[in-house]
GROMACS .gro file of C-alpha atoms in nm:
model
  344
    1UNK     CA    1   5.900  -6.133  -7.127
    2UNK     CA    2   5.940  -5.966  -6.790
    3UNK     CA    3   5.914  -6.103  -6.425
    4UNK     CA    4   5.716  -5.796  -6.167
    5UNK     CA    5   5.864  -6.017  -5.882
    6UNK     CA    6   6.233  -6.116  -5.913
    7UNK     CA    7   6.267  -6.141  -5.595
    8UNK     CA    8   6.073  -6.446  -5.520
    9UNK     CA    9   6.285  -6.651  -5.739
   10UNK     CA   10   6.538  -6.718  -5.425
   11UNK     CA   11   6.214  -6.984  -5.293
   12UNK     CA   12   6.292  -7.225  -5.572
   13UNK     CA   13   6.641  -7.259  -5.373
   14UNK     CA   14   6.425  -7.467  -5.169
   15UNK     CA   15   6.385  -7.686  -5.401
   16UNK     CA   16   6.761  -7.903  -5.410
   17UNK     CA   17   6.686  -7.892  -4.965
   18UNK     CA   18   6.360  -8.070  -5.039
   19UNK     CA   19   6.491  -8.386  -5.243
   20UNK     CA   20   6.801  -8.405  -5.017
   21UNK     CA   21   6.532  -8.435  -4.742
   22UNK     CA   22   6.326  -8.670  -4.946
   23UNK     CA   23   6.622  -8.892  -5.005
   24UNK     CA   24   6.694  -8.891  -4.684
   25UNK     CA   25   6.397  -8.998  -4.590
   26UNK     CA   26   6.397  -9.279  -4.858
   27UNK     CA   27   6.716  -9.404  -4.672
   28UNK     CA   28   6.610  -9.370  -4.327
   29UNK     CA   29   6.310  -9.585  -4.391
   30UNK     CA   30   6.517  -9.873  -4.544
   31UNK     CA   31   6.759  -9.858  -4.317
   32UNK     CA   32   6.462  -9.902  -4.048
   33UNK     CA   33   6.325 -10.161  -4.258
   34UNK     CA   34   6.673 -10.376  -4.196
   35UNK     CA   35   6.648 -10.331  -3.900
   36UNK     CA   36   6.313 -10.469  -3.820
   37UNK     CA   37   6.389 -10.816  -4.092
   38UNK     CA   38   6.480 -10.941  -4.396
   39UNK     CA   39   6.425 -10.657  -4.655
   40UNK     CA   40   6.223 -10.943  -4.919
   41UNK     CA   41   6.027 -11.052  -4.607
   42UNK     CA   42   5.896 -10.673  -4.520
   43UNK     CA   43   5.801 -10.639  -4.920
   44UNK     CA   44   5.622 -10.945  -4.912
   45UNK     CA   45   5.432 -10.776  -4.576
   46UNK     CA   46   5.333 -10.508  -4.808
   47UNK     CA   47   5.338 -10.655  -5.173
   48UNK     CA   48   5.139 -10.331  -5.293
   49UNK     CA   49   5.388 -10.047  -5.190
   50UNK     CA   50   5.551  -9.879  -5.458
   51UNK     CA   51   5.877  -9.701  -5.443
   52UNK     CA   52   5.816  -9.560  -5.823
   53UNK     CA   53   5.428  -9.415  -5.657
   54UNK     CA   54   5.625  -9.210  -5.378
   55UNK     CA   55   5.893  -9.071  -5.603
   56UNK     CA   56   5.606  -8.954  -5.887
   57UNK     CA   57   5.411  -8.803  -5.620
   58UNK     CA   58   5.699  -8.613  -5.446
   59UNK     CA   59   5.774  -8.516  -5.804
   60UNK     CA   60   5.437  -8.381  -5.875
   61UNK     CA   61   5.405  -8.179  -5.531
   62UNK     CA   62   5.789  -8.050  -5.678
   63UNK     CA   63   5.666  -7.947  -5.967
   64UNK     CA   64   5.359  -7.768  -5.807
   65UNK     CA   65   5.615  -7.565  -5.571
   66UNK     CA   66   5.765  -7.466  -5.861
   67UNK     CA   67   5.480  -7.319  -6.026
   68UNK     CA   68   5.325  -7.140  -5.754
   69UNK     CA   69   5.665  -6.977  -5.743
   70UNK     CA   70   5.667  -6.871  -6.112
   71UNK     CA   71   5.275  -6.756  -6.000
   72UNK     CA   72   5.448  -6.488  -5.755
   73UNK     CA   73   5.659  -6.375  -5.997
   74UNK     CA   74   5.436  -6.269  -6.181
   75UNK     CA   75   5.606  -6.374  -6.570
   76UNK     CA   76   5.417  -6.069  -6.809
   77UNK     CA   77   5.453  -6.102  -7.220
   78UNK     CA   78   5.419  -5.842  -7.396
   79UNK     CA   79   5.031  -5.893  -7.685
   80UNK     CA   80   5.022  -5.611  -7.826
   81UNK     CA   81   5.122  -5.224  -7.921
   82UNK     CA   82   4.994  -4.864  -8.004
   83UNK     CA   83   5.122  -4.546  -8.080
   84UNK     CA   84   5.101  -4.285  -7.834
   85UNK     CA   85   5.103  -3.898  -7.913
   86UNK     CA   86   5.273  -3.722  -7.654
   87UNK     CA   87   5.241  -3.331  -7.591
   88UNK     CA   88   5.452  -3.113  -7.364
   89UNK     CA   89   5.745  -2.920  -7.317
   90UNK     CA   90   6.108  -2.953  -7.250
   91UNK     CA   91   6.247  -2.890  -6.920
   92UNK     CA   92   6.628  -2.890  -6.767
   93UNK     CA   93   6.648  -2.875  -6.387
   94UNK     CA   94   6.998  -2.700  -6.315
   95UNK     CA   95   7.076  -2.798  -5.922
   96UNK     CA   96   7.322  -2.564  -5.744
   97UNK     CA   97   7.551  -2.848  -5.561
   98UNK     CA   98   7.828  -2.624  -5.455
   99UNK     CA   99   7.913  -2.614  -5.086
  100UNK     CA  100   7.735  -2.307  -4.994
  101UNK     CA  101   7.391  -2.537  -5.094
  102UNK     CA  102   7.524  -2.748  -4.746
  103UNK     CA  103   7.390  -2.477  -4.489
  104UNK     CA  104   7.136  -2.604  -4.276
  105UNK     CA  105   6.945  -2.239  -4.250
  106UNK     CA  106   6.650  -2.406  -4.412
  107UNK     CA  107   6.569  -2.806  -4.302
  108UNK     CA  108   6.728  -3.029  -4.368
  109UNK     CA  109   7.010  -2.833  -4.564
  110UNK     CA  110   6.970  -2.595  -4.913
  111UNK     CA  111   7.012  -2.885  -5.147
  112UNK     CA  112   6.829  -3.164  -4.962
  113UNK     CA  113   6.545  -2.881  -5.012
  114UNK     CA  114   6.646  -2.795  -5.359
  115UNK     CA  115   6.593  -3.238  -5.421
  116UNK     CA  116   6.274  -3.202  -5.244
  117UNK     CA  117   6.139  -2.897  -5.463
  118UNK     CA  118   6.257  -3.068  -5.808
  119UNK     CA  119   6.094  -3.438  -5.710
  120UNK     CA  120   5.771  -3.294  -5.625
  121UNK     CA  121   5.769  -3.105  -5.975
  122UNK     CA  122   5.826  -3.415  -6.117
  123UNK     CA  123   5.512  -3.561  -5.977
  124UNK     CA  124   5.302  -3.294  -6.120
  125UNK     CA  125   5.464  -3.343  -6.476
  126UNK     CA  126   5.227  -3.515  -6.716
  127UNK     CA  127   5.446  -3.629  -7.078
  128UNK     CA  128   5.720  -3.392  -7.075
  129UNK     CA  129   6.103  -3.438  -7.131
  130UNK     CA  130   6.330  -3.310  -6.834
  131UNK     CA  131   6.748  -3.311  -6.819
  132UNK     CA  132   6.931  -3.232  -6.517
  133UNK     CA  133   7.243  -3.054  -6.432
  134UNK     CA  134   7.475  -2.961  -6.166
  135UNK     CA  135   7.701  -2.714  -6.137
  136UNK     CA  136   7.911  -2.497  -5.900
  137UNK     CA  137   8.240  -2.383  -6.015
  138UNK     CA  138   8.173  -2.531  -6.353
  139UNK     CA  139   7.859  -2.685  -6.490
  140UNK     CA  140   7.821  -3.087  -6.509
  141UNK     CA  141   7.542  -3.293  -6.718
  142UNK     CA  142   7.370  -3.553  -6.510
  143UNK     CA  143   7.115  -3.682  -6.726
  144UNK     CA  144   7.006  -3.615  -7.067
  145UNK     CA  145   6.673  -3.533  -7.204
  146UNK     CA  146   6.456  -3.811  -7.108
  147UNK     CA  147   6.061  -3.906  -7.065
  148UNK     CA  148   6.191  -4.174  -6.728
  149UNK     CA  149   6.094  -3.991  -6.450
  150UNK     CA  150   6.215  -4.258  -6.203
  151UNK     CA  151   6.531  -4.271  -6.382
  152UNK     CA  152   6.540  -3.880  -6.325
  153UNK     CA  153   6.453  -3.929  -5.968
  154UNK     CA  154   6.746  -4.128  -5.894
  155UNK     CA  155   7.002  -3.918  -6.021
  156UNK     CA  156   6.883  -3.666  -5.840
  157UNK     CA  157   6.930  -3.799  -5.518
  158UNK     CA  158   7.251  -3.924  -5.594
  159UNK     CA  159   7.393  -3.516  -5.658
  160UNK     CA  160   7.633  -3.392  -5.394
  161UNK     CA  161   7.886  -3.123  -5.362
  162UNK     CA  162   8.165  -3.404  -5.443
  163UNK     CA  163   8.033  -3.416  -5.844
  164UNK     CA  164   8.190  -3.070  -5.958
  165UNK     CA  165   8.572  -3.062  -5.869
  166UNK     CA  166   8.543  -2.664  -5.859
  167UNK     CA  167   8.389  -2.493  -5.636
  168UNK     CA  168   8.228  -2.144  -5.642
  169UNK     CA  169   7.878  -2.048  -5.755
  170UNK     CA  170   7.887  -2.005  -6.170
  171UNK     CA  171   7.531  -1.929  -6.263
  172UNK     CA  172   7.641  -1.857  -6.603
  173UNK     CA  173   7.797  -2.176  -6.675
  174UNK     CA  174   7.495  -2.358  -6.611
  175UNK     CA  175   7.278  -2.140  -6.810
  176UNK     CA  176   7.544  -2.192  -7.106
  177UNK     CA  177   7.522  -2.578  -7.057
  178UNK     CA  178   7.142  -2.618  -7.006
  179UNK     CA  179   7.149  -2.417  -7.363
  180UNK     CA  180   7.309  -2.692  -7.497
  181UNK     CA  181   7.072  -2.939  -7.379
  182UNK     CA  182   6.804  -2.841  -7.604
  183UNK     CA  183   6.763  -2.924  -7.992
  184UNK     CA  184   6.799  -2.598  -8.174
  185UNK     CA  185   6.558  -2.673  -8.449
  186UNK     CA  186   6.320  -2.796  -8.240
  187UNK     CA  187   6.057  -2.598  -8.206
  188UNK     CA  188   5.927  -2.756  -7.858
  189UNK     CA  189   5.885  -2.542  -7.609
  190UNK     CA  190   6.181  -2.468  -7.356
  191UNK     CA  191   6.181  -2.431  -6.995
  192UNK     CA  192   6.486  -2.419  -6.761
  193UNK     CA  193   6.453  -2.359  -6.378
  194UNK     CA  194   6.763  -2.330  -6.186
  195UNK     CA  195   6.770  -2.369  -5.772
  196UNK     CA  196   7.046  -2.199  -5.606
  197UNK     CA  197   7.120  -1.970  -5.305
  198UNK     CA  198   7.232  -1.729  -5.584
  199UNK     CA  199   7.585  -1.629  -5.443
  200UNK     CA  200   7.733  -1.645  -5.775
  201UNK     CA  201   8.115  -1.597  -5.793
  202UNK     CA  202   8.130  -1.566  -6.167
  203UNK     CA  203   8.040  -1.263  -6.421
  204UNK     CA  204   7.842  -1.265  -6.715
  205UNK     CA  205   7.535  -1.452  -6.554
  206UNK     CA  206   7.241  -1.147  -6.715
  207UNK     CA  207   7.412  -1.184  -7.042
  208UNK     CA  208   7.439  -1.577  -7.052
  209UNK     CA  209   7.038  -1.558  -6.992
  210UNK     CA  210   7.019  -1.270  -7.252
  211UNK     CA  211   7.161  -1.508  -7.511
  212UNK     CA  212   6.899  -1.782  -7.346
  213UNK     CA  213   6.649  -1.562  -7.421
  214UNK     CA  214   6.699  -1.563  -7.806
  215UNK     CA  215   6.674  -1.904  -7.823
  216UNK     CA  216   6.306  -1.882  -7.656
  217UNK     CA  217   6.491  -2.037  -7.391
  218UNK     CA  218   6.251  -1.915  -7.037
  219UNK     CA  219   6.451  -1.930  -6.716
  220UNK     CA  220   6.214  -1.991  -6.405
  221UNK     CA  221   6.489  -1.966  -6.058
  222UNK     CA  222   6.389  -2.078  -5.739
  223UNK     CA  223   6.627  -1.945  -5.435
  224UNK     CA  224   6.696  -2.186  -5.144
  225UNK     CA  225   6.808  -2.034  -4.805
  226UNK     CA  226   6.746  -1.760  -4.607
  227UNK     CA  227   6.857  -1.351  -4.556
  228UNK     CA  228   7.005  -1.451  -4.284
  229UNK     CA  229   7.195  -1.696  -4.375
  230UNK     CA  230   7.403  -1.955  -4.184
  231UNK     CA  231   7.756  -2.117  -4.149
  232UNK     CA  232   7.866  -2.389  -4.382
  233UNK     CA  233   7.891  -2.756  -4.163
  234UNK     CA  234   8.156  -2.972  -4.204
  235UNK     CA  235   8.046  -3.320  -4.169
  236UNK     CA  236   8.196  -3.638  -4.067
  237UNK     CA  237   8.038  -3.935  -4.057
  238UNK     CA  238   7.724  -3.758  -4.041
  239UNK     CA  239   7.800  -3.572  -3.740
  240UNK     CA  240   7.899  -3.160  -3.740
  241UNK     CA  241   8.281  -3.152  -3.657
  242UNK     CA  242   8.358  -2.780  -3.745
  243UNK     CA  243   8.219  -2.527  -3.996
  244UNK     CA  244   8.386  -2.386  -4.255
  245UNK     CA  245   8.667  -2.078  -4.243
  246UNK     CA  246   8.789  -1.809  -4.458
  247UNK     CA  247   9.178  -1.714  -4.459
  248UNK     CA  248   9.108  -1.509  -4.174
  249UNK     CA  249   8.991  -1.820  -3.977
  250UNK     CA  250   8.643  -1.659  -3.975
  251UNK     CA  251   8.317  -1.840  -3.984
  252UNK     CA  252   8.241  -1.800  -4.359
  253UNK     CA  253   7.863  -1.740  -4.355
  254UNK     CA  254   7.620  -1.764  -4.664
  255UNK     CA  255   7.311  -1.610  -4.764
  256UNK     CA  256   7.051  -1.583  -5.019
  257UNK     CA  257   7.100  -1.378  -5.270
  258UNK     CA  258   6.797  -1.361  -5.450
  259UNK     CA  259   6.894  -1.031  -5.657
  260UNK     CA  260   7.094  -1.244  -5.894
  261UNK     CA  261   6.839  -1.518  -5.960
  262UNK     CA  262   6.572  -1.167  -5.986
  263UNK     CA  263   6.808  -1.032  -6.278
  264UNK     CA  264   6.808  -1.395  -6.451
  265UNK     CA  265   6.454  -1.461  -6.425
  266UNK     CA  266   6.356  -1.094  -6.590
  267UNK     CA  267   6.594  -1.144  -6.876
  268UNK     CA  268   6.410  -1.401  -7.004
  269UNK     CA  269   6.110  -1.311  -6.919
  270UNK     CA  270   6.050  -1.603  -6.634
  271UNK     CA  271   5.976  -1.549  -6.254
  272UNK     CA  272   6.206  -1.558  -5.978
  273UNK     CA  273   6.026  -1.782  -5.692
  274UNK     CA  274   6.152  -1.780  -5.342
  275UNK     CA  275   6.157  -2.161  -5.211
  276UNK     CA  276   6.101  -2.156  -4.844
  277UNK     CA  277   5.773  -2.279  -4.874
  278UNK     CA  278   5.748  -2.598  -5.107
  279UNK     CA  279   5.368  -2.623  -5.189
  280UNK     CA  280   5.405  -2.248  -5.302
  281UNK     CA  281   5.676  -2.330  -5.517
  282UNK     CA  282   5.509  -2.600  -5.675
  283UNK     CA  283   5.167  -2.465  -5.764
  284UNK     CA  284   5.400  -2.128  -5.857
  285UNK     CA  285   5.594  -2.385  -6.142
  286UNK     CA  286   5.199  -2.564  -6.227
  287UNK     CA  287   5.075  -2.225  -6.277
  288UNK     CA  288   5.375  -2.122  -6.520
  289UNK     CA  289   5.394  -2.483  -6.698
  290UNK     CA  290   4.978  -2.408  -6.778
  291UNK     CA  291   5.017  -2.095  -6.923
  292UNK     CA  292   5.300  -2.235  -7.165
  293UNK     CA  293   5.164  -2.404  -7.530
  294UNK     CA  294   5.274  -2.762  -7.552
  295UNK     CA  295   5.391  -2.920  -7.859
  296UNK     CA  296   5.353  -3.253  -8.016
  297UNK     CA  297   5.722  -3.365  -7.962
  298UNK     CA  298   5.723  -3.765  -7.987
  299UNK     CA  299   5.507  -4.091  -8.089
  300UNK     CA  300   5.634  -4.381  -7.923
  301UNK     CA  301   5.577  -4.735  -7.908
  302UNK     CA  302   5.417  -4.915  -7.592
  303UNK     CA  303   5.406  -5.271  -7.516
  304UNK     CA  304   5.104  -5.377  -7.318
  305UNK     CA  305   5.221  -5.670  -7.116
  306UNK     CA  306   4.985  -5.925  -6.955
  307UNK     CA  307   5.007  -6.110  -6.651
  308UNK     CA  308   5.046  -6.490  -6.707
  309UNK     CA  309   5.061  -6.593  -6.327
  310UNK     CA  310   4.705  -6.747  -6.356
  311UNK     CA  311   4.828  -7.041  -6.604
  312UNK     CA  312   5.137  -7.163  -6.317
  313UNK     CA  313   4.841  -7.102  -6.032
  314UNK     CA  314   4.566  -7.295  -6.226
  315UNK     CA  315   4.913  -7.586  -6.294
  316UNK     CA  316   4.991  -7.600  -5.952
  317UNK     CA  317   4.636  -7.644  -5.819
  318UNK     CA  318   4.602  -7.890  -6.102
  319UNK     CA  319   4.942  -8.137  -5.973
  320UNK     CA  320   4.837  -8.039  -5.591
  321UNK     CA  321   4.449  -8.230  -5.711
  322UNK     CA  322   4.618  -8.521  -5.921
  323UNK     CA  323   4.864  -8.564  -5.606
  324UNK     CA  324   4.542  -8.619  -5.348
  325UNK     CA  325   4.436  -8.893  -5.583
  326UNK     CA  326   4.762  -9.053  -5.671
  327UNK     CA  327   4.768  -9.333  -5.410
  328UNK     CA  328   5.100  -9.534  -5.315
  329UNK     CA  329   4.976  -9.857  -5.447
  330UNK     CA  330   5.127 -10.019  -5.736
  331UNK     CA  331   4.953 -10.059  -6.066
  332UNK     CA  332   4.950 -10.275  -6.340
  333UNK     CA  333   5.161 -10.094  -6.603
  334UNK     CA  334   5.379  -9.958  -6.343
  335UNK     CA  335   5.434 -10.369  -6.225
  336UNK     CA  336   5.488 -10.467  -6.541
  337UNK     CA  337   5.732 -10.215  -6.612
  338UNK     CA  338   5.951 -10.307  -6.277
  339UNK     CA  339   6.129  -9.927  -6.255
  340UNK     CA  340   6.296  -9.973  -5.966
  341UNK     CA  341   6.319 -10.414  -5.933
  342UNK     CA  342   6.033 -10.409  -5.726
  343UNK     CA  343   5.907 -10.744  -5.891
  344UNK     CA  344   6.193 -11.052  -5.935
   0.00000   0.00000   0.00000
């Protein structure tokens, strides 16, 4: 069983406030009854009020509470389950996070963008299995192979400059690591696209994506920033307090270097795609995703779960109708059965 609406299980903390107030009440009454007589004289005044009545019916309208709160909340059980054929490819997303990515030359910075391009690839992903990686100096996993795309989503946001202790640009690295990601007997299709500014302050980056290559391993890169270029800010608390220096004291300033991410791209036989403009970039990776052959990769089991709200709703409706007609008077079983010494 699941709940779809946890969060409206704080209203049944209502619940202990309502029979505090309800015993209150009780005692406010009798102590209002001693005041006005003898407590055996006012019962005789009103021979056919019942204590036992007003406790069953503040019960009931209890119990209704209740269930219209388990109604919100939405309880779902799982009926049934069917195997599901899924087709598509595998793809790693390898996210430049070093501290070049932090120049603002395209809004809102290069790796805010770089989040921005990979989420809305996401969205246009139908069944196929994505990783992510970050690297910089070095390469880091983030997330394995995986068909949870909101799982994927939040790891993503979550990269920042402060997950790889070195720092640096090492395009190689990641292509080495995203080669790991992959099954090598698998024959599903693979697909890696890396987002950088392409300043990359290693060696060997052509030849990592050579060996790529042999494993049918397609590299699609995606360059974030501008020719231009722009200084690196240094932040704190949110707010630009200088930008960062070289040992000369000089403004260090980046730019895209989109050669690099050109050479990688043609080695495998991908495309290099310049990201200033996301809706390009996205029908650009649609276009390239269509004209690759997807493979049968994984039959997995789905539970269908149904929503049971309607039986607490149709409960509570039933208890708030049985309440209307529940009067206060005392009955004959209830008399004879003298709960609460109402008869001596």
């Amino acid at each position: 069983m699941e709940l779809d609406e946890k969060k409206y299980l704080y209203l049944l903390l209502i619940l202990p406030f309502l029979v505090l107030l309800f015993l209150y009440n009780l005692y406010w009454k009798r102590k209002k009854q001693r005041e006005f007589g003898d407590l055996e004289l006012v019962k005789r005044l009103s021979p056919e009020k019942s204590i036992f009545k007003s406790i069953l019916k503040f019960s009931i309208l209890l119990l209704a509470f209740a269930c219209l709160v388990i109604a919100l909340v939405n309880p779902k059980i799982g009926t049934k389950s069917e195997t599901v054929k899924r087709e598509g490819i595998d793809i790693v997303f390898a996210v430049d996070v070093s501290k070049s990515m932090l120049c603002e030359d395209v809004a809102p910075s290069r790796l805010e963008k770089s989040k921005q391009i990979v989420s809305q690839i996401i969205n246009q992903l139908g069944s196929d299995r994505i990783g992510i990686i970050a690297y910089a100096g070095s390469a880091f996993p983030v997330l394995p192979i995986t068909t949870d795309y909101s799982v994927a989503k939040m790891f993503l946001q979550s990269m920042n400059p402060g997950m790889v202790s070195s720092q640096g640009t090492s395009l190689d690295d990641a292509i080495k690591l995203s080669s790991n990601f992959f099954d090598k007997g698998d024959k599903t299709k693979k697909l890696l696209i890396m987002i950088s500014d392409g300043e990359d302050h290693s060696e060997g980056a052509e030849s990592a994506a050579e060996e790529a290559n042999k494993m049918d391993l397609k590299i699609i890169t995606i360059g974030v920033g501008t020719e231009k270029g722009g200084p690196i800010p240094l932040k704190e608390n949110g707010v630009v307090s200088s930008f960062k220096r070289d040992n000369n004291n000089d403004v260090v300033v980046t730019k895209l270097n989109s050669e690099s991410l050109l050479a990688i791209a043609k080695a495998t036989k991908g495309k290099y795609i310049n990201g200033s403009n996301t809706k390009e970039v996205i029908e650009s990776i649609k276009s390239a995703l269509d004209n690759i052959e997807k493979t049968e990769f994984e039959t997995q089991q789905f539970t269908d779960f149904n929503s049971q709200f309607q039986w607490f709703l149709g409960m509570a409706f039933g208890l708030l109708f049985l309440d209307v007609f529940l009067l206060d008077k005392k009955t004959k079983w209830v008399r004879k059965m003298n709960l609460f010494n109402e008869e001596k």
